[in-house]
Amino acid sequence: MAKKRWGGLAVAGAFLLTKGKVILALLKFSKFGGTLISFGVSLLFYAQVFGVWFGVGLLYLLFIHEMGHLFAAKRLGFKTGPAIFVPFMGAVIGIKDTFRTPKQEAILAYGGPLAGLVSLIPLAIGYAVTGNDFWLVIFHLGALLNLFNLLPVSPLDGGRILAGLPIIVWVAGLAALIAYGITNFSLILLLIAFFGGSAVWKRYKFAKQYEENRSTLMLYRAARERVLRAKAEQERANAEVALAPEVEEEQTVESTYDPIAWSLRLDLQDLRQASPEEARQEADDLLRYQYDAANDYDALLRRIDQRIEPLRLAEESVQYHQMPKKQQTITLLAYLALGAILFIAFEYSKGYLPTPS
């Protein structure tokens, strides 16, 4: 039987090699070309391993799930790419916009499992009408796939839905996934756990960096604002000199003293005294920049921005994952409700599955 399946795969592969250019030429004019090609390739693989109808059922579940994400993205006004199917890995859609709030990410992620739940309805009807176990098997598989996707681990849908909740939620989901992946030795689960662990570590690292350098970031931003004001004042002074050069000649003083830069230095000293101990070294560095740059405000701004950038990224990560308490409660309740319904569907269908002969 296995030889027959792999023989069919070889025949299909030979056909694609000889006629593939014609097929691609027909599909490239359609924006759904990538979806159709990846769908066909995935069906080919699934059919060889599980059988044609099981492959069709599996791809139906994946397609509806991704259409849920696509519909949610359109409701949010996001630009999207076509759905692409990856054999034995599932399917993905490309999001061409960036999430601005965890609420947006939660809505888009929630659309997939919610559509997955809706996809179970035709399967339940098919089983009720025909009594064919095929419908029940696909129903059970759909409940399992969407329930698994609700695990609170990034990049799974559950982790993205709960991105605005405290990081402990991600840690708990990751621990459960690792434990299950080790006890059942699933490379795919362990791979997902690896990416989930990376997301947890990145989020923790940014949060720690932000807490340790919050006062330093305040210091740099205050200095940057002061330099911008000094630069604007210098530009206005230069403009006045250009309009009245004779006045400039009378008031020219041979000195490197710059009252604006001196004021900046005093401001930074005050800020340094008000900052905690860990920020003082940063303030000393910034004072050196003032001496080095003198009146070259653009150079000073560039050097300040170099220090602000990594701290700004940490700040953005912390602020992004902060969701209002009311919104957190609504998100968590919606998440638990969807998970409970899928779990009931999974457990109920499991009791009616045919036993292997």
mmCIF file of C-alpha atoms in Angstrom:
data_model
loop_
_atom_site.group_PDB
_atom_site.id
_atom_site.type_symbol
_atom_site.label_atom_id
_atom_site.label_comp_id
_atom_site.label_asym_id
_atom_site.label_seq_id
_atom_site.Cartn_x
_atom_site.Cartn_y
_atom_site.Cartn_z
ATOM 1 C CA MET A 1 0.000 0.000 0.000
ATOM 2 C CA ALA A 2 2.825 2.372 0.904
ATOM 3 C CA LYS A 3 4.578 1.658 -2.391
ATOM 4 C CA LYS A 4 1.382 2.424 -4.264
ATOM 5 C CA ARG A 5 1.020 5.775 -2.516
ATOM 6 C CA TRP A 6 4.609 6.830 -3.088
ATOM 7 C CA GLY A 7 4.311 5.631 -6.677
ATOM 8 C CA GLY A 8 1.368 7.968 -7.107
ATOM 9 C CA LEU A 9 3.407 10.768 -5.616
ATOM 10 C CA ALA A 10 6.200 10.121 -8.098
ATOM 11 C CA VAL A 11 3.752 10.177 -11.014
ATOM 12 C CA ALA A 12 2.240 13.450 -9.766
ATOM 13 C CA GLY A 13 5.720 14.919 -9.351
ATOM 14 C CA ALA A 14 6.657 13.981 -12.903
ATOM 15 C CA PHE A 15 3.449 15.577 -14.149
ATOM 16 C CA LEU A 16 4.222 18.821 -12.302
ATOM 17 C CA LEU A 17 7.728 18.906 -13.750
ATOM 18 C CA THR A 18 6.478 18.521 -17.305
ATOM 19 C CA LYS A 19 3.271 20.550 -17.144
ATOM 20 C CA GLY A 20 4.085 22.832 -14.223
ATOM 21 C CA LYS A 21 4.915 25.836 -16.436
ATOM 22 C CA VAL A 22 1.476 25.712 -18.026
ATOM 23 C CA ILE A 23 -0.234 25.537 -14.629
ATOM 24 C CA LEU A 24 1.841 28.397 -13.241
ATOM 25 C CA ALA A 25 1.094 30.515 -16.296
ATOM 26 C CA LEU A 26 -2.622 30.035 -15.681
ATOM 27 C CA LEU A 27 -2.381 30.791 -11.969
ATOM 28 C CA LYS A 28 -0.027 33.757 -11.955
ATOM 29 C CA PHE A 29 -2.753 36.039 -13.266
ATOM 30 C CA SER A 30 -4.884 35.237 -10.217
ATOM 31 C CA LYS A 31 -4.243 36.745 -6.787
ATOM 32 C CA PHE A 32 -5.228 33.351 -5.399
ATOM 33 C CA GLY A 33 -2.520 31.583 -7.388
ATOM 34 C CA GLY A 34 -0.247 31.025 -4.380
ATOM 35 C CA THR A 35 -3.168 29.731 -2.338
ATOM 36 C CA LEU A 36 -4.282 27.294 -5.038
ATOM 37 C CA ILE A 37 -0.761 25.998 -5.687
ATOM 38 C CA SER A 38 0.038 25.476 -2.016
ATOM 39 C CA PHE A 39 -3.404 23.912 -1.492
ATOM 40 C CA GLY A 40 -2.778 21.437 -4.295
ATOM 41 C CA VAL A 41 0.731 20.558 -3.088
ATOM 42 C CA SER A 42 -0.503 20.054 0.484
ATOM 43 C CA LEU A 43 -3.404 17.906 -0.718
ATOM 44 C CA LEU A 44 -0.963 15.806 -2.711
ATOM 45 C CA PHE A 45 1.152 15.103 0.366
ATOM 46 C CA TYR A 46 -1.783 14.519 2.707
ATOM 47 C CA ALA A 47 -3.465 12.224 0.208
ATOM 48 C CA GLN A 48 -0.378 10.020 -0.024
ATOM 49 C CA VAL A 49 -0.080 9.710 3.751
ATOM 50 C CA PHE A 50 -3.680 9.800 5.013
ATOM 51 C CA GLY A 51 -5.859 9.318 1.955
ATOM 52 C CA VAL A 52 -7.584 11.792 -0.338
ATOM 53 C CA TRP A 53 -10.757 12.446 1.647
ATOM 54 C CA PHE A 54 -8.964 12.860 4.940
ATOM 55 C CA GLY A 55 -6.604 15.306 3.222
ATOM 56 C CA VAL A 56 -9.580 17.265 1.865
ATOM 57 C CA GLY A 57 -11.148 17.376 5.318
ATOM 58 C CA LEU A 58 -7.930 18.564 6.950
ATOM 59 C CA LEU A 59 -7.408 21.301 4.375
ATOM 60 C CA TYR A 60 -11.030 22.371 4.813
ATOM 61 C CA LEU A 61 -10.367 22.904 8.534
ATOM 62 C CA LEU A 62 -7.163 24.834 7.878
ATOM 63 C CA PHE A 63 -8.767 26.956 5.164
ATOM 64 C CA ILE A 64 -11.732 28.038 7.302
ATOM 65 C CA HIS A 65 -9.405 28.779 10.210
ATOM 66 C CA GLU A 66 -7.228 31.055 8.080
ATOM 67 C CA MET A 67 -10.278 32.721 6.559
ATOM 68 C CA GLY A 68 -11.271 33.657 10.104
ATOM 69 C CA HIS A 69 -7.944 35.437 10.519
ATOM 70 C CA LEU A 70 -8.378 37.060 7.109
ATOM 71 C CA PHE A 71 -11.873 38.306 7.910
ATOM 72 C CA ALA A 72 -10.693 39.760 11.228
ATOM 73 C CA ALA A 73 -7.756 41.465 9.501
ATOM 74 C CA LYS A 74 -10.087 43.038 6.947
ATOM 75 C CA ARG A 75 -12.363 44.272 9.737
ATOM 76 C CA LEU A 76 -9.341 45.931 11.332
ATOM 77 C CA GLY A 77 -8.414 47.523 8.016
ATOM 78 C CA PHE A 78 -5.158 45.586 7.692
ATOM 79 C CA LYS A 79 -3.583 44.717 4.366
ATOM 80 C CA THR A 80 -3.101 40.982 3.949
ATOM 81 C CA GLY A 81 -1.453 38.506 1.627
ATOM 82 C CA PRO A 82 -2.988 35.275 0.334
ATOM 83 C CA ALA A 83 -3.340 32.163 2.482
ATOM 84 C CA ILE A 84 -0.438 29.759 1.967
ATOM 85 C CA PHE A 85 -0.644 26.077 2.937
ATOM 86 C CA VAL A 86 2.478 24.309 4.202
ATOM 87 C CA PRO A 87 2.341 20.481 4.243
ATOM 88 C CA PHE A 88 2.323 19.072 7.800
ATOM 89 C CA MET A 89 2.736 22.572 9.250
ATOM 90 C CA GLY A 90 -0.695 24.118 8.590
ATOM 91 C CA ALA A 91 -1.398 27.397 6.812
ATOM 92 C CA VAL A 92 -0.568 31.085 7.217
ATOM 93 C CA ILE A 93 -1.696 34.442 5.892
ATOM 94 C CA GLY A 94 0.634 37.402 5.529
ATOM 95 C CA ILE A 95 -0.213 40.544 7.530
ATOM 96 C CA LYS A 96 1.347 43.609 5.888
ATOM 97 C CA ASP A 97 0.508 46.022 8.724
ATOM 98 C CA THR A 98 1.867 46.270 12.261
ATOM 99 C CA PHE A 99 -0.294 45.772 15.331
ATOM 100 C CA ARG A 100 -0.628 49.034 17.228
ATOM 101 C CA THR A 101 -2.343 47.594 20.322
ATOM 102 C CA PRO A 102 -2.665 44.141 21.917
ATOM 103 C CA LYS A 103 -6.431 44.462 21.372
ATOM 104 C CA GLN A 104 -5.901 44.459 17.601
ATOM 105 C CA GLU A 105 -3.644 41.418 17.858
ATOM 106 C CA ALA A 106 -6.204 39.645 20.051
ATOM 107 C CA ILE A 107 -9.056 40.312 17.613
ATOM 108 C CA LEU A 108 -7.079 39.034 14.636
ATOM 109 C CA ALA A 109 -5.864 35.946 16.501
ATOM 110 C CA TYR A 110 -9.328 35.212 17.897
ATOM 111 C CA GLY A 111 -10.827 35.136 14.410
ATOM 112 C CA GLY A 112 -9.042 31.879 13.518
ATOM 113 C CA PRO A 113 -10.305 29.583 16.314
ATOM 114 C CA LEU A 114 -13.730 31.239 16.199
ATOM 115 C CA ALA A 115 -14.054 30.440 12.491
ATOM 116 C CA GLY A 116 -12.678 26.986 13.302
ATOM 117 C CA LEU A 117 -15.549 26.483 15.730
ATOM 118 C CA VAL A 118 -18.040 27.539 13.057
ATOM 119 C CA SER A 119 -16.429 25.073 10.618
ATOM 120 C CA LEU A 120 -17.510 22.224 12.906
ATOM 121 C CA ILE A 121 -21.213 22.908 12.314
ATOM 122 C CA PRO A 122 -21.395 21.481 8.729
ATOM 123 C CA LEU A 123 -19.419 18.455 9.937
ATOM 124 C CA ALA A 124 -21.860 17.826 12.780
ATOM 125 C CA ILE A 125 -24.761 18.129 10.336
ATOM 126 C CA GLY A 126 -23.066 15.743 7.907
ATOM 127 C CA TYR A 127 -22.606 13.151 10.638
ATOM 128 C CA ALA A 128 -26.192 13.568 11.895
ATOM 129 C CA VAL A 129 -27.618 13.121 8.377
ATOM 130 C CA THR A 130 -25.400 10.338 7.038
ATOM 131 C CA GLY A 131 -24.103 8.603 10.149
ATOM 132 C CA ASN A 132 -20.770 8.281 8.340
ATOM 133 C CA ASP A 133 -17.842 8.212 10.775
ATOM 134 C CA PHE A 134 -15.740 10.308 8.387
ATOM 135 C CA TRP A 135 -17.651 13.436 9.369
ATOM 136 C CA LEU A 136 -17.134 12.684 13.053
ATOM 137 C CA VAL A 137 -13.389 12.106 12.630
ATOM 138 C CA ILE A 138 -12.917 15.441 10.855
ATOM 139 C CA PHE A 139 -15.132 17.118 13.476
ATOM 140 C CA HIS A 140 -12.950 15.713 16.263
ATOM 141 C CA LEU A 141 -9.773 16.728 14.444
ATOM 142 C CA GLY A 142 -11.106 20.275 13.940
ATOM 143 C CA ALA A 143 -11.910 20.634 17.630
ATOM 144 C CA LEU A 144 -8.415 19.382 18.508
ATOM 145 C CA LEU A 145 -6.567 21.661 16.080
ATOM 146 C CA ASN A 146 -8.392 24.803 17.181
ATOM 147 C CA LEU A 147 -8.157 23.874 20.851
ATOM 148 C CA PHE A 148 -4.410 23.342 20.474
ATOM 149 C CA ASN A 149 -4.099 26.734 18.782
ATOM 150 C CA LEU A 150 -5.614 28.324 21.892
ATOM 151 C CA LEU A 151 -2.651 27.346 24.059
ATOM 152 C CA PRO A 152 -1.370 30.608 25.614
ATOM 153 C CA VAL A 153 1.992 30.382 23.864
ATOM 154 C CA SER A 154 3.281 32.810 21.254
ATOM 155 C CA PRO A 155 3.180 32.383 18.245
ATOM 156 C CA LEU A 156 0.025 30.256 18.635
ATOM 157 C CA ASP A 157 -3.310 32.076 18.507
ATOM 158 C CA GLY A 158 -3.822 31.718 22.260
ATOM 159 C CA GLY A 159 -0.567 33.514 23.031
ATOM 160 C CA ARG A 160 -1.456 36.339 20.668
ATOM 161 C CA ILE A 161 -4.976 36.649 22.104
ATOM 162 C CA LEU A 162 -3.526 37.001 25.606
ATOM 163 C CA ALA A 163 -0.582 39.226 24.620
ATOM 164 C CA GLY A 164 -2.024 42.060 26.721
ATOM 165 C CA LEU A 165 -2.131 39.981 29.908
ATOM 166 C CA PRO A 166 0.778 39.551 32.384
ATOM 167 C CA ILE A 167 3.723 37.498 31.148
ATOM 168 C CA ILE A 168 2.983 34.748 33.697
ATOM 169 C CA VAL A 169 0.180 33.578 31.377
ATOM 170 C CA TRP A 170 2.731 32.932 28.614
ATOM 171 C CA VAL A 171 5.084 31.217 31.073
ATOM 172 C CA ALA A 172 2.336 28.848 32.258
ATOM 173 C CA GLY A 173 1.342 27.960 28.698
ATOM 174 C CA LEU A 174 4.969 27.400 27.713
ATOM 175 C CA ALA A 175 5.580 25.109 30.691
ATOM 176 C CA ALA A 176 2.526 23.015 29.791
ATOM 177 C CA LEU A 177 3.587 22.766 26.148
ATOM 178 C CA ILE A 178 7.154 21.732 27.016
ATOM 179 C CA ALA A 179 5.924 19.109 29.488
ATOM 180 C CA TYR A 180 3.538 17.616 26.938
ATOM 181 C CA GLY A 181 6.104 17.798 24.137
ATOM 182 C CA ILE A 182 8.699 15.926 26.218
ATOM 183 C CA THR A 183 6.357 13.256 27.572
ATOM 184 C CA ASN A 184 4.963 12.579 24.099
ATOM 185 C CA PHE A 185 8.205 13.463 22.289
ATOM 186 C CA SER A 186 6.816 15.642 19.533
ATOM 187 C CA LEU A 187 9.414 17.577 17.539
ATOM 188 C CA ILE A 188 6.764 19.948 16.214
ATOM 189 C CA LEU A 189 5.560 20.769 19.728
ATOM 190 C CA LEU A 190 9.123 21.264 20.934
ATOM 191 C CA LEU A 191 9.809 23.542 17.947
ATOM 192 C CA ILE A 192 6.753 25.637 18.833
ATOM 193 C CA ALA A 193 7.972 25.666 22.445
ATOM 194 C CA PHE A 194 11.347 26.969 21.253
ATOM 195 C CA PHE A 195 9.737 29.930 19.482
ATOM 196 C CA GLY A 196 7.435 30.453 22.450
ATOM 197 C CA GLY A 197 10.400 30.476 24.815
ATOM 198 C CA SER A 198 12.155 33.022 22.621
ATOM 199 C CA ALA A 199 9.088 35.288 22.762
ATOM 200 C CA VAL A 200 8.855 34.953 26.546
ATOM 201 C CA TRP A 201 12.576 35.705 26.999
ATOM 202 C CA LYS A 202 12.448 38.725 24.689
ATOM 203 C CA ARG A 203 9.444 40.151 26.502
ATOM 204 C CA TYR A 204 11.054 39.547 29.928
ATOM 205 C CA LYS A 205 14.375 41.036 28.823
ATOM 206 C CA PHE A 206 12.709 44.195 27.531
ATOM 207 C CA ALA A 207 10.648 44.566 30.709
ATOM 208 C CA LYS A 208 13.748 44.211 32.897
ATOM 209 C CA GLN A 209 15.758 46.600 30.730
ATOM 210 C CA TYR A 210 12.996 49.195 30.865
ATOM 211 C CA GLU A 211 12.632 49.027 34.648
ATOM 212 C CA GLU A 212 16.385 49.357 35.166
ATOM 213 C CA ASN A 213 16.797 52.284 32.749
ATOM 214 C CA ARG A 214 13.560 54.217 33.019
ATOM 215 C CA SER A 215 15.230 57.217 34.696
ATOM 216 C CA THR A 216 18.065 57.101 32.155
ATOM 217 C CA LEU A 217 15.572 57.240 29.311
ATOM 218 C CA MET A 218 13.921 60.243 30.981
ATOM 219 C CA LEU A 219 17.325 61.896 31.233
ATOM 220 C CA TYR A 220 18.141 61.387 27.560
ATOM 221 C CA ARG A 221 14.751 62.649 26.408
ATOM 222 C CA ALA A 222 15.036 65.764 28.538
ATOM 223 C CA ALA A 223 18.521 66.369 27.134
ATOM 224 C CA ARG A 224 17.301 65.833 23.588
ATOM 225 C CA GLU A 225 14.496 68.320 24.050
ATOM 226 C CA ARG A 226 16.943 70.853 25.464
ATOM 227 C CA VAL A 227 19.338 70.384 22.546
ATOM 228 C CA LEU A 228 16.480 70.852 20.064
ATOM 229 C CA ARG A 229 15.549 74.120 21.742
ATOM 230 C CA ALA A 230 19.177 75.238 21.711
ATOM 231 C CA LYS A 231 19.458 74.371 18.034
ATOM 232 C CA ALA A 232 16.300 76.345 17.236
ATOM 233 C CA GLU A 233 17.573 79.355 19.177
ATOM 234 C CA GLN A 234 20.921 79.175 17.372
ATOM 235 C CA GLU A 235 19.193 79.030 13.995
ATOM 236 C CA ARG A 236 17.088 82.067 14.871
ATOM 237 C CA ALA A 237 20.216 83.944 16.005
ATOM 238 C CA ASN A 238 21.995 83.079 12.744
ATOM 239 C CA ALA A 239 19.001 84.291 10.771
ATOM 240 C CA GLU A 240 19.038 87.597 12.624
ATOM 241 C CA VAL A 241 22.770 87.984 11.948
ATOM 242 C CA ALA A 242 22.202 87.330 8.251
ATOM 243 C CA LEU A 243 19.623 90.131 8.169
ATOM 244 C CA ALA A 244 21.792 92.588 10.127
ATOM 245 C CA PRO A 245 25.491 91.720 9.595
ATOM 246 C CA GLU A 246 26.702 95.116 10.796
ATOM 247 C CA VAL A 247 25.204 94.465 14.229
ATOM 248 C CA GLU A 248 27.015 91.145 14.374
ATOM 249 C CA GLU A 249 30.364 92.834 13.694
ATOM 250 C CA GLU A 250 29.865 95.223 16.593
ATOM 251 C CA GLN A 251 28.829 92.477 19.029
ATOM 252 C CA THR A 252 31.340 89.815 18.025
ATOM 253 C CA VAL A 253 33.132 88.370 21.058
ATOM 254 C CA GLU A 254 36.151 86.123 20.666
ATOM 255 C CA SER A 255 35.008 83.390 23.019
ATOM 256 C CA THR A 256 33.870 79.791 22.872
ATOM 257 C CA TYR A 257 31.416 80.423 25.694
ATOM 258 C CA ASP A 258 27.896 79.362 24.679
ATOM 259 C CA PRO A 259 25.199 80.268 27.227
ATOM 260 C CA ILE A 260 22.777 77.749 25.676
ATOM 261 C CA ALA A 261 25.264 74.888 25.908
ATOM 262 C CA TRP A 262 26.172 75.974 29.442
ATOM 263 C CA SER A 263 22.497 75.942 30.391
ATOM 264 C CA LEU A 264 22.227 72.445 28.934
ATOM 265 C CA ARG A 265 25.167 71.350 31.065
ATOM 266 C CA LEU A 266 23.534 72.756 34.215
ATOM 267 C CA ASP A 267 20.209 71.085 33.352
ATOM 268 C CA LEU A 268 21.946 67.740 32.956
ATOM 269 C CA GLN A 269 23.757 68.155 36.250
ATOM 270 C CA ASP A 270 20.450 68.780 38.009
ATOM 271 C CA LEU A 271 18.928 65.742 36.350
ATOM 272 C CA ARG A 272 21.943 63.656 37.300
ATOM 273 C CA GLN A 273 21.554 64.580 40.958
ATOM 274 C CA ALA A 274 17.860 63.667 40.816
ATOM 275 C CA SER A 275 18.484 60.313 39.086
ATOM 276 C CA PRO A 276 19.167 57.019 40.872
ATOM 277 C CA GLU A 277 22.704 55.737 41.167
ATOM 278 C CA GLU A 278 22.618 53.585 38.028
ATOM 279 C CA ALA A 279 21.813 56.642 35.854
ATOM 280 C CA ARG A 280 24.778 58.762 36.943
ATOM 281 C CA GLN A 281 27.294 57.145 34.621
ATOM 282 C CA GLU A 282 24.937 57.749 31.716
ATOM 283 C CA ALA A 283 24.645 61.390 32.737
ATOM 284 C CA ASP A 284 28.444 61.725 32.862
ATOM 285 C CA ASP A 285 28.678 60.321 29.338
ATOM 286 C CA LEU A 286 26.081 62.774 28.136
ATOM 287 C CA LEU A 287 27.992 65.679 29.689
ATOM 288 C CA ARG A 288 31.072 64.559 27.793
ATOM 289 C CA TYR A 289 29.034 64.611 24.610
ATOM 290 C CA GLN A 290 28.204 68.240 25.365
ATOM 291 C CA TYR A 291 31.861 69.143 25.662
ATOM 292 C CA ASP A 292 32.798 67.193 22.538
ATOM 293 C CA ALA A 293 29.984 68.467 20.346
ATOM 294 C CA ALA A 294 30.139 72.117 21.506
ATOM 295 C CA ASN A 295 27.753 73.882 19.129
ATOM 296 C CA ASP A 296 27.340 70.929 16.730
ATOM 297 C CA TYR A 297 23.787 70.194 17.802
ATOM 298 C CA ASP A 298 23.119 67.641 15.061
ATOM 299 C CA ALA A 299 26.089 65.549 16.177
ATOM 300 C CA LEU A 300 24.907 65.733 19.757
ATOM 301 C CA LEU A 301 21.375 64.693 18.766
ATOM 302 C CA ARG A 302 22.729 61.687 16.852
ATOM 303 C CA ARG A 303 24.745 60.531 19.835
ATOM 304 C CA ILE A 304 21.790 60.942 22.178
ATOM 305 C CA ASP A 305 19.530 59.041 19.764
ATOM 306 C CA GLN A 306 22.024 56.166 19.708
ATOM 307 C CA ARG A 307 21.562 55.821 23.451
ATOM 308 C CA ILE A 308 17.796 56.289 23.361
ATOM 309 C CA GLU A 309 17.076 53.696 20.653
ATOM 310 C CA PRO A 310 17.606 50.415 22.614
ATOM 311 C CA LEU A 311 15.796 51.856 25.635
ATOM 312 C CA ARG A 312 12.944 53.041 23.416
ATOM 313 C CA LEU A 313 12.473 49.528 22.039
ATOM 314 C CA ALA A 314 12.214 48.176 25.586
ATOM 315 C CA GLU A 315 9.713 50.894 26.486
ATOM 316 C CA GLU A 316 7.577 50.157 23.423
ATOM 317 C CA SER A 317 7.508 46.440 24.271
ATOM 318 C CA VAL A 318 6.385 47.118 27.848
ATOM 319 C CA GLN A 319 3.757 49.639 26.788
ATOM 320 C CA TYR A 320 2.468 47.388 24.007
ATOM 321 C CA HIS A 321 1.793 44.488 26.384
ATOM 322 C CA GLN A 322 -0.125 46.703 28.802
ATOM 323 C CA MET A 323 -3.885 46.361 28.390
ATOM 324 C CA PRO A 324 -6.525 48.133 30.534
ATOM 325 C CA LYS A 325 -7.971 45.929 33.290
ATOM 326 C CA LYS A 326 -11.473 45.972 31.826
ATOM 327 C CA GLN A 327 -10.151 44.973 28.419
ATOM 328 C CA GLN A 328 -8.052 42.243 30.019
ATOM 329 C CA THR A 329 -11.157 40.811 31.699
ATOM 330 C CA ILE A 330 -13.201 40.846 28.484
ATOM 331 C CA THR A 331 -10.363 39.249 26.504
ATOM 332 C CA LEU A 332 -9.819 36.533 29.108
ATOM 333 C CA LEU A 333 -13.543 35.705 29.347
ATOM 334 C CA ALA A 334 -13.873 35.495 25.551
ATOM 335 C CA TYR A 335 -10.776 33.291 25.420
ATOM 336 C CA LEU A 336 -12.053 30.940 28.149
ATOM 337 C CA ALA A 337 -15.531 30.744 26.589
ATOM 338 C CA LEU A 338 -14.186 29.741 23.175
ATOM 339 C CA GLY A 339 -11.797 27.265 24.746
ATOM 340 C CA ALA A 340 -14.562 25.702 26.843
ATOM 341 C CA ILE A 341 -16.849 25.196 23.827
ATOM 342 C CA LEU A 342 -14.059 23.639 21.775
ATOM 343 C CA PHE A 343 -13.091 21.404 24.690
ATOM 344 C CA ILE A 344 -16.684 20.186 25.064
ATOM 345 C CA ALA A 345 -16.856 19.482 21.318
ATOM 346 C CA PHE A 346 -13.548 17.605 21.497
ATOM 347 C CA GLU A 347 -14.512 15.466 24.503
ATOM 348 C CA TYR A 348 -18.031 14.785 23.255
ATOM 349 C CA SER A 349 -16.889 13.647 19.815
ATOM 350 C CA LYS A 350 -14.132 11.512 21.327
ATOM 351 C CA GLY A 351 -16.733 9.320 22.973
ATOM 352 C CA TYR A 352 -18.299 8.480 19.607
ATOM 353 C CA LEU A 353 -15.155 7.867 17.577
ATOM 354 C CA PRO A 354 -14.982 4.447 15.942
ATOM 355 C CA THR A 355 -12.578 2.059 17.638
ATOM 356 C CA PRO A 356 -9.726 0.767 15.460
ATOM 357 C CA SER A 357 -10.323 -2.747 14.258
#
